[in-house]
Amino acid sequence: MIHLLKAEYKKSFIELKTYYPDQIVDIIIKYFLFVAFFVGFGKSQIDVGAFYIGYLYWMIASYIIAEASASISFEKQVGTIEQIFLKPVSVLQILTLRTFVMFSISVLKFGILFLIVSLTLKITFTVTPAVLLIFLISIIGFTGIGIGLSGLTLLFAKTASFESIVSYGLLLISGTVISYQNMPDIIFKITRILPFVLEIDISQKVLKTGIISIPDFFLVLLSNVAMFCLGCLVFQFFLKRVKRYGVMNKY
C-alpha cells in the first residue's frame, strides 16, 4: 500500500513538472476569480475567514471533480485502463489513493494561492485546530466524490461538461458568491444536506467560536462517511454496467 502511494505521488509530481505551465495558468485563473469575488463584492461586506474557507473547499472540490474523472478518461484513451484491474490491489484502493494524492496537491495549490493573495491584497487568515479537524475529516467525503466520478467515467469517457456544471454549481453554494447569511433560507436549508455546504457552514461558525460541538463533529463525520459509501456504491454500479456491456476500454 505504501509503495502504491509513493508511486502515485511520483507519477503526479512528474506530471506537474512536465505540464507546469498548465498549473501556473490554473493558479492565475483561481487568483483572478478570488480577486473578482473578494474585491468586487467589497471588503467591508465580506468576512475574510468565511470567504477563505468557502473558496478553499470549492477549489479542492473542483480539482478532485476534474482530476478524478480525467485520470480514468486518460487511462481509457491510451488503452491502459484494463491494467488497473489486473493489479494485485483492488481498484477501489487505487482510486482512493489517487483521490488522496489529488487532495494533497490541491491543498498545495491553495497554499500557493493563499501566499499570493496575502502578498498582493494584504489580508491574513488564521486556521484554528477545530477548523483543521473539520477539513481533515472532509478528506473522506472528497475521496467518495472522486471514486464516484471515476465510476461515471468508466461508462462515459468524456464527462467534461458534467464536471463544469457540478464545479460551478458548488461555487454558487460555497458561500463565496452569495454568503450563507444572504442566501434564501429555504435554499440554504436544502443545500446544507450536502457535506460540502455542511462543512463550510460549520467551519465558518467554528472559526468565530474556536470550538466545535460534539453534535456538529459527529454530523460532519457521519455525512462524510455516507458520501464515501455513496461514492463506492456509484462506482460499483457503473463498473457492473461496464462489464455487462463490455465498454471498459472504449473511448
Coordinates of N, CA and C in Angstrom, one line a residue, residues 13 26 33 35 43 47 61 67 71 74 84 90 142-143 149 178 204 209 213 218 221 224 236:
F13 N 3.7 14.1 -9.4 CA 4.7 15.2 -9.4 C 5.5 15.2 -10.8
D26 N -3.6 27.7 -14.2 CA -4.8 27.4 -13.3 C -4.7 28.2 -12.0
L33 N -10.3 34.9 -10.0 CA -11.6 34.6 -9.5 C -11.7 35.1 -8.1
V35 N -10.0 37.4 -6.6 CA -10.0 38.9 -6.5 C -11.3 39.4 -7.0
K43 N -14.7 44.7 0.4 CA -14.1 44.0 1.5 C -14.9 44.3 2.8
D47 N -16.7 38.7 5.3 CA -16.0 38.1 6.4 C -14.8 37.3 5.8
A61 N -12.6 20.8 -4.1 CA -13.7 20.0 -4.7 C -13.6 20.1 -6.2
E67 N -10.0 16.1 -11.8 CA -8.9 15.1 -11.9 C -9.3 13.7 -11.8
S71 N -8.4 11.2 -14.9 CA -7.5 10.2 -14.7 C -7.9 8.9 -15.4
F74 N -8.1 9.4 -19.2 CA -6.8 9.2 -19.9 C -6.4 7.8 -20.0
I84 N -5.2 -1.5 -14.7 CA -5.6 -1.2 -13.4 C -6.3 -2.3 -12.7
S90 N -6.9 -3.8 -5.1 CA -8.2 -3.6 -5.7 C -8.3 -2.2 -6.3
F142 N -14.5 13.9 0.1 CA -13.9 14.2 -1.2 C -13.4 12.9 -1.9
T143 N -12.9 12.0 -1.1 CA -12.5 10.7 -1.7 C -13.7 10.0 -2.3
L149 N -17.1 9.7 -9.3 CA -16.9 10.3 -10.6 C -16.0 9.4 -11.5
I178 N -22.4 34.1 -2.9 CA -23.5 34.6 -2.0 C -23.2 34.0 -0.6
Q204 N -17.2 27.9 9.3 CA -17.3 29.3 9.4 C -17.7 29.7 10.8
T209 N -16.0 30.9 17.0 CA -16.1 30.4 18.4 C -14.8 29.7 18.8
S213 N -18.8 21.7 18.5 CA -19.6 21.0 19.4 C -19.6 19.5 19.0
F218 N -19.9 14.9 15.0 CA -20.4 13.7 14.6 C -21.3 13.8 13.3
L221 N -18.7 14.1 10.5 CA -18.1 12.7 10.3 C -19.0 11.8 9.6
N224 N -19.7 12.7 5.9 CA -18.5 12.3 5.0 C -18.4 10.8 4.8
Q236 N -19.3 1.0 -8.0 CA -19.6 -0.5 -8.3 C -20.8 -0.6 -9.3

